[in-house]
Coordinates of C-alpha atoms in Angstrom, one line a residue:
M1 CA 13.6 4.1 -2.6
I2 CA 10.4 2.0 -2.6
D3 CA 9.7 -0.7 -5.2
V4 CA 6.0 -1.1 -6.0
C5 CA 4.4 -4.0 -7.9
L6 CA 0.7 -4.4 -8.5
L7 CA 0.8 -8.2 -8.6
G8 CA -2.7 -8.6 -10.0
T9 CA -5.6 -6.4 -11.3
G10 CA -8.6 -8.7 -11.1
G11 CA -11.6 -8.6 -8.9
M12 CA -13.9 -11.5 -7.7
M13 CA -12.1 -14.4 -9.2
P14 CA -8.7 -15.1 -10.8
L15 CA -8.7 -15.6 -14.5
P16 CA -6.2 -17.3 -16.8
Y17 CA -5.0 -13.9 -18.0
R18 CA -5.6 -11.8 -14.8
A19 CA -4.6 -12.4 -11.2
L20 CA -6.5 -11.1 -8.2
T21 CA -5.7 -7.6 -6.9
S22 CA -2.7 -7.5 -4.6
L23 CA 0.1 -5.0 -4.0
M24 CA 3.7 -5.7 -3.0
M25 CA 6.2 -3.1 -1.8
R26 CA 9.9 -3.5 -1.0
Y27 CA 11.7 -1.1 1.2
N28 CA 15.0 -1.3 3.0
G29 CA 15.3 -5.1 2.8
S30 CA 11.7 -5.7 3.9
S31 CA 8.5 -6.4 1.9
L32 CA 4.9 -5.6 2.6
L33 CA 1.9 -7.2 0.9
V34 CA -1.6 -5.7 0.6
D35 CA -4.3 -8.3 0.2
C36 CA -3.8 -11.9 -0.8
G37 CA -6.4 -13.5 -3.0
E38 CA -6.0 -17.1 -4.1
A39 CA -2.8 -17.8 -6.1
T40 CA -1.2 -14.5 -5.3
Q41 CA 2.1 -16.4 -4.7
I42 CA 2.1 -17.3 -8.5
S43 CA 2.3 -13.6 -9.3
V44 CA 5.2 -13.1 -6.9
R45 CA 7.0 -15.9 -8.7
R46 CA 6.3 -14.5 -12.1
Q47 CA 7.6 -11.1 -11.0
G48 CA 10.8 -12.8 -9.8
W49 CA 10.5 -11.3 -6.2
S50 CA 11.1 -13.3 -3.1
F51 CA 8.6 -14.5 -0.5
N52 CA 11.2 -14.5 2.3
P53 CA 11.3 -10.8 3.1
I54 CA 7.5 -10.3 3.5
D55 CA 7.3 -9.0 7.0
V56 CA 3.8 -7.4 6.9
I57 CA 0.6 -8.3 5.2
C58 CA -2.2 -5.7 5.3
I59 CA -5.7 -7.0 4.5
T60 CA -8.4 -4.5 3.4
H61 CA -11.5 -6.7 4.2
F62 CA -12.7 -10.3 4.4
H63 CA -14.1 -11.0 1.0
A64 CA -12.5 -14.1 -0.5
D65 CA -10.8 -12.4 -3.4
H66 CA -8.7 -10.4 -0.9
I67 CA -7.8 -13.0 1.7
S68 CA -8.3 -16.6 0.6
G69 CA -4.7 -16.9 -0.7
L70 CA -3.2 -16.4 2.7
P71 CA -2.6 -20.2 3.5
G72 CA -0.8 -20.7 0.3
M73 CA 1.2 -17.5 0.6
L74 CA 2.3 -18.3 4.2
L75 CA 3.3 -21.9 3.2
A76 CA 5.3 -20.4 0.3
M77 CA 7.1 -18.1 2.7
G78 CA 7.8 -21.1 5.0
N79 CA 9.2 -23.0 2.1
A80 CA 11.5 -20.0 1.4
D81 CA 13.2 -20.7 4.7
R82 CA 11.5 -17.8 6.6
T83 CA 11.8 -18.1 10.4
E84 CA 11.1 -14.5 11.5
P85 CA 7.6 -13.5 12.7
V86 CA 5.1 -12.1 10.2
T87 CA 2.6 -9.4 11.1
I88 CA -0.9 -9.4 9.6
V89 CA -2.9 -6.2 9.8
G90 CA -6.6 -6.0 9.2
P91 CA -10.2 -5.3 10.3
A92 CA -11.5 -6.4 13.7
G93 CA -11.7 -10.2 13.7
I94 CA -8.6 -10.6 11.5
E95 CA -6.9 -13.1 13.9
H96 CA -10.0 -15.3 14.1
V97 CA -10.4 -15.3 10.3
V98 CA -6.8 -16.1 9.6
R99 CA -6.5 -18.8 12.3
S100 CA -9.5 -20.5 10.6
L101 CA -7.8 -20.4 7.2
L102 CA -4.6 -21.8 8.7
V103 CA -6.3 -25.0 9.7
I104 CA -4.9 -26.2 6.3
A105 CA -1.5 -24.8 7.1
P106 CA -0.9 -25.7 10.7
R107 CA 2.9 -26.0 10.8
L108 CA 4.5 -22.8 9.8
P109 CA 8.2 -22.3 10.7
F110 CA 7.5 -18.7 12.0
E111 CA 5.1 -16.9 14.3
V112 CA 2.1 -15.0 12.9
N113 CA 1.3 -11.9 14.9
F114 CA -1.8 -9.7 14.4
I115 CA -2.8 -6.1 14.6
E116 CA -6.6 -5.7 14.6
L117 CA -7.8 -2.3 13.6
D118 CA -10.2 -0.5 15.9
K119 CA -13.6 -0.5 14.2
T120 CA -14.6 2.5 16.3
Q121 CA -12.0 4.7 14.6
D122 CA -12.2 6.0 11.1
E123 CA -8.4 5.9 10.7
Q124 CA -5.4 4.6 12.5
V125 CA -1.7 5.2 12.0
L126 CA 1.0 2.5 12.4
E127 CA 4.7 2.3 12.0
L128 CA 5.6 -0.8 9.9
I129 CA 8.9 -1.7 8.1
G130 CA 10.1 1.9 8.5
L131 CA 7.0 3.3 6.8
R132 CA 4.1 5.3 8.3
V133 CA 1.0 3.3 7.5
K134 CA -2.5 4.9 7.7
A135 CA -5.5 2.6 7.6
F136 CA -8.7 4.4 6.8
K137 CA -12.3 3.2 6.5
V138 CA -13.9 3.2 3.0
N139 CA -17.5 2.6 1.9
H140 CA -18.0 -1.1 0.9
N141 CA -20.8 -3.5 1.8
M142 CA -18.7 -4.8 4.7
L143 CA -16.0 -3.2 6.9
C144 CA -13.2 -2.3 4.5
Y145 CA -10.0 -0.2 4.7
G146 CA -7.8 1.7 2.4
Y147 CA -4.1 2.1 3.2
S148 CA -1.6 4.8 2.6
F149 CA 2.2 4.4 3.1
E150 CA 4.5 7.3 3.7
L151 CA 8.3 7.5 3.9
D152 CA 9.5 10.8 5.5
R153 CA 12.6 12.6 4.4
A154 CA 14.7 14.7 6.8
G155 CA 16.0 18.1 5.9
K156 CA 19.5 18.7 4.7
F157 CA 22.3 18.7 7.2
D158 CA 23.7 22.3 7.7
A159 CA 27.4 21.9 8.1
D160 CA 27.9 25.6 8.6
A161 CA 25.5 25.6 11.5
A162 CA 27.3 22.7 13.1
K163 CA 30.7 24.5 12.7
S164 CA 29.3 27.7 14.2
L165 CA 28.2 25.7 17.2
G166 CA 31.8 24.3 17.5
L167 CA 30.7 20.7 17.1
P168 CA 33.4 18.3 15.9
V169 CA 32.8 16.3 12.7
Q170 CA 32.6 13.1 14.8
T171 CA 29.3 14.2 16.3
W172 CA 27.6 15.1 13.1
S173 CA 26.3 11.7 12.1
K174 CA 24.4 11.3 15.3
L175 CA 22.7 14.6 14.9
Q176 CA 21.8 13.7 11.3
N177 CA 20.2 10.5 12.6
G178 CA 18.0 12.5 15.0
E179 CA 20.0 11.7 18.2
E180 CA 20.7 14.1 21.0
I181 CA 24.4 14.6 22.0
E182 CA 26.3 16.1 24.9
F183 CA 29.5 18.1 24.1
E184 CA 31.5 20.1 26.5
G185 CA 28.7 20.2 29.0
K186 CA 26.0 21.3 26.6
T187 CA 23.2 19.4 25.0
Y188 CA 22.6 19.6 21.2
T189 CA 19.6 18.3 19.2
S190 CA 19.2 17.6 15.6
D191 CA 16.9 20.6 14.9
M192 CA 19.9 22.8 15.6
V193 CA 21.8 21.6 12.5
M194 CA 19.0 20.2 10.2
G195 CA 17.0 22.1 7.6
P196 CA 13.3 21.8 7.2
A197 CA 11.9 18.3 6.3
R198 CA 11.9 17.6 2.5
K199 CA 9.2 15.9 0.5
G200 CA 9.0 12.2 1.2
L201 CA 7.2 9.4 -0.7
K202 CA 3.5 8.5 -0.5
I203 CA 1.5 5.6 -1.9
T204 CA -2.3 5.3 -1.4
Y205 CA -4.2 2.1 -2.1
T206 CA -7.9 1.7 -2.1
T207 CA -10.2 -0.9 -3.5
D208 CA -13.8 -2.2 -3.0
T209 CA -15.5 1.1 -2.2
R210 CA -17.7 3.9 -3.4
P211 CA -16.1 7.3 -3.9
T212 CA -15.6 9.1 -0.6
D213 CA -14.2 12.4 0.6
K214 CA -11.9 10.5 2.9
I215 CA -10.2 8.8 -0.1
V216 CA -9.5 12.3 -1.6
E217 CA -8.2 13.6 1.7
V218 CA -5.7 10.6 2.1
A219 CA -4.7 10.4 -1.6
T220 CA -3.9 14.1 -1.8
G221 CA -0.1 14.5 -2.3
S222 CA 0.4 10.9 -3.2
D223 CA 3.2 10.0 -5.6
L224 CA 1.1 6.9 -6.6
F225 CA -2.7 6.5 -6.1
I226 CA -3.9 2.9 -6.8
C227 CA -7.7 2.8 -7.0
E228 CA -10.3 0.3 -8.1
G229 CA -12.1 0.7 -11.4
M230 CA -14.5 -2.3 -11.3
Y231 CA -16.6 -1.1 -14.2
G232 CA -15.4 0.6 -17.4
D233 CA -18.5 2.1 -18.9
G234 CA -19.8 5.3 -17.4
D235 CA -23.3 4.5 -18.6
A236 CA -26.4 4.3 -16.3
E237 CA -26.3 0.5 -16.0
S238 CA -22.6 0.4 -14.9
A239 CA -23.2 3.3 -12.5
E240 CA -26.1 1.5 -11.0
K241 CA -24.1 -1.8 -10.6
A242 CA -21.3 0.2 -8.9
R243 CA -23.7 1.8 -6.5
D244 CA -25.5 -1.4 -5.6
K245 CA -22.4 -3.4 -5.1
K246 CA -20.4 -0.6 -3.4
H247 CA -17.7 -0.4 -6.1
M248 CA -16.5 2.3 -8.5
T249 CA -16.5 2.9 -12.2
M250 CA -13.3 4.0 -13.8
Q251 CA -14.8 7.4 -14.4
E252 CA -15.5 7.8 -10.7
A253 CA -12.0 6.8 -9.8
A254 CA -10.6 9.3 -12.3
E255 CA -12.8 12.0 -10.8
L256 CA -11.3 11.3 -7.3
A257 CA -7.8 11.7 -8.8
V258 CA -8.8 15.1 -10.3
K259 CA -9.6 16.2 -6.7
A260 CA -6.6 14.5 -5.0
Q261 CA -4.0 15.3 -7.8
P262 CA -1.5 12.4 -7.3
K263 CA 1.5 12.3 -9.5
E264 CA 0.1 9.1 -11.1
M265 CA -3.0 6.9 -10.7
W266 CA -3.2 3.2 -11.4
L267 CA -6.6 1.6 -11.9
T268 CA -7.1 -2.0 -10.8
H269 CA -9.7 -4.5 -9.5
Y270 CA -11.5 -5.0 -12.8
S271 CA -14.7 -7.0 -13.1
P272 CA -14.3 -10.5 -14.7
S273 CA -16.7 -9.4 -17.4
M274 CA -14.3 -6.6 -18.5
I275 CA -12.1 -8.4 -21.1
K276 CA -10.1 -5.4 -22.3
P277 CA -9.8 -2.6 -19.7
Q278 CA -7.5 -0.7 -22.0
Q279 CA -10.4 0.1 -24.3
Y280 CA -11.4 2.8 -21.8
E281 CA -8.0 4.5 -21.6
D282 CA -8.8 7.5 -23.8
A283 CA -12.0 8.3 -21.9
I284 CA -10.2 8.0 -18.5
K285 CA -7.2 10.1 -19.6
A286 CA -9.6 12.8 -20.8
I287 CA -10.6 13.1 -17.1
F288 CA -7.2 12.6 -15.5
P289 CA -4.3 12.5 -17.9
R290 CA -1.9 10.8 -15.5
A291 CA -4.2 7.7 -15.1
V292 CA -2.9 4.3 -16.1
I293 CA -5.1 1.3 -17.0
S294 CA -2.9 -1.2 -15.1
K295 CA -1.9 -4.7 -16.2
D296 CA -0.8 -7.5 -13.8
R297 CA 2.7 -7.0 -12.4
R298 CA 3.0 -3.3 -13.3
T299 CA 6.1 -2.1 -11.4
L300 CA 7.4 1.3 -10.3
E301 CA 10.5 2.4 -8.5
L302 CA 9.8 5.5 -6.4
N303 CA 12.8 7.7 -5.4
F304 CA 13.1 10.9 -3.5
E305 CA 13.2 14.1 -5.5
D306 CA 16.7 15.6 -5.7

């Protein structure tokens, strides 16, 4: 099970009624945060979630609305009695940028470690808090990444196969956990008693980008696709703004979803000039019926299919 909360849905600047875009996920006792604009910790408080379990923070790029809240967030985590190290993932230069921000938060009660993504690669795969995390380049006016998060699910244990091999029940749990065992002079591996892998869970998050084929490729098969919709109108003026500033219209995001076919898509990262994003809901659903015009702190619990 993965809990997902879109802490804020705003772009450029926080508003009294809309926090900056940030995503928080909880899995197996750990939390992971994607982006951290100013005042992100307020949204965490309003959601009623804890700062203490945040083990990883993934940063998409270095624009202020995605990273300037880090000092306050890390201080909030320290005040929540966190002492374990925190890992921050981001574009090349992430350590220098964050160390500069932390001049105003110099005494944290935990270490901050960094994973700098290799700018020569279009994508990289990491293992973080038990999830497979893919960072992939998108098309913004500075180096920017989208992220996908996958949780694999093993096949079903075949008790009949284990019995036919003469394996005692006491050995079954190790094989189920992927371990290799020795029994009566023979070696047994989990593939001998496990069925084919079952469908896992997948979340794809991308913001501050033009539409790209790479986004479609990564988002395909996602249970949840979270995508920016900076501009609501699909008219020529909005389309031109989106092209010039390397953002997307809601219509362009919905068209990506048509190609990728996620189970559900949430739109986010709205322009401050967009007062009521929900007014575009009918037009967007006409393109992709499973689209949601998200509000701050929209939450979903993702579970494996039975």
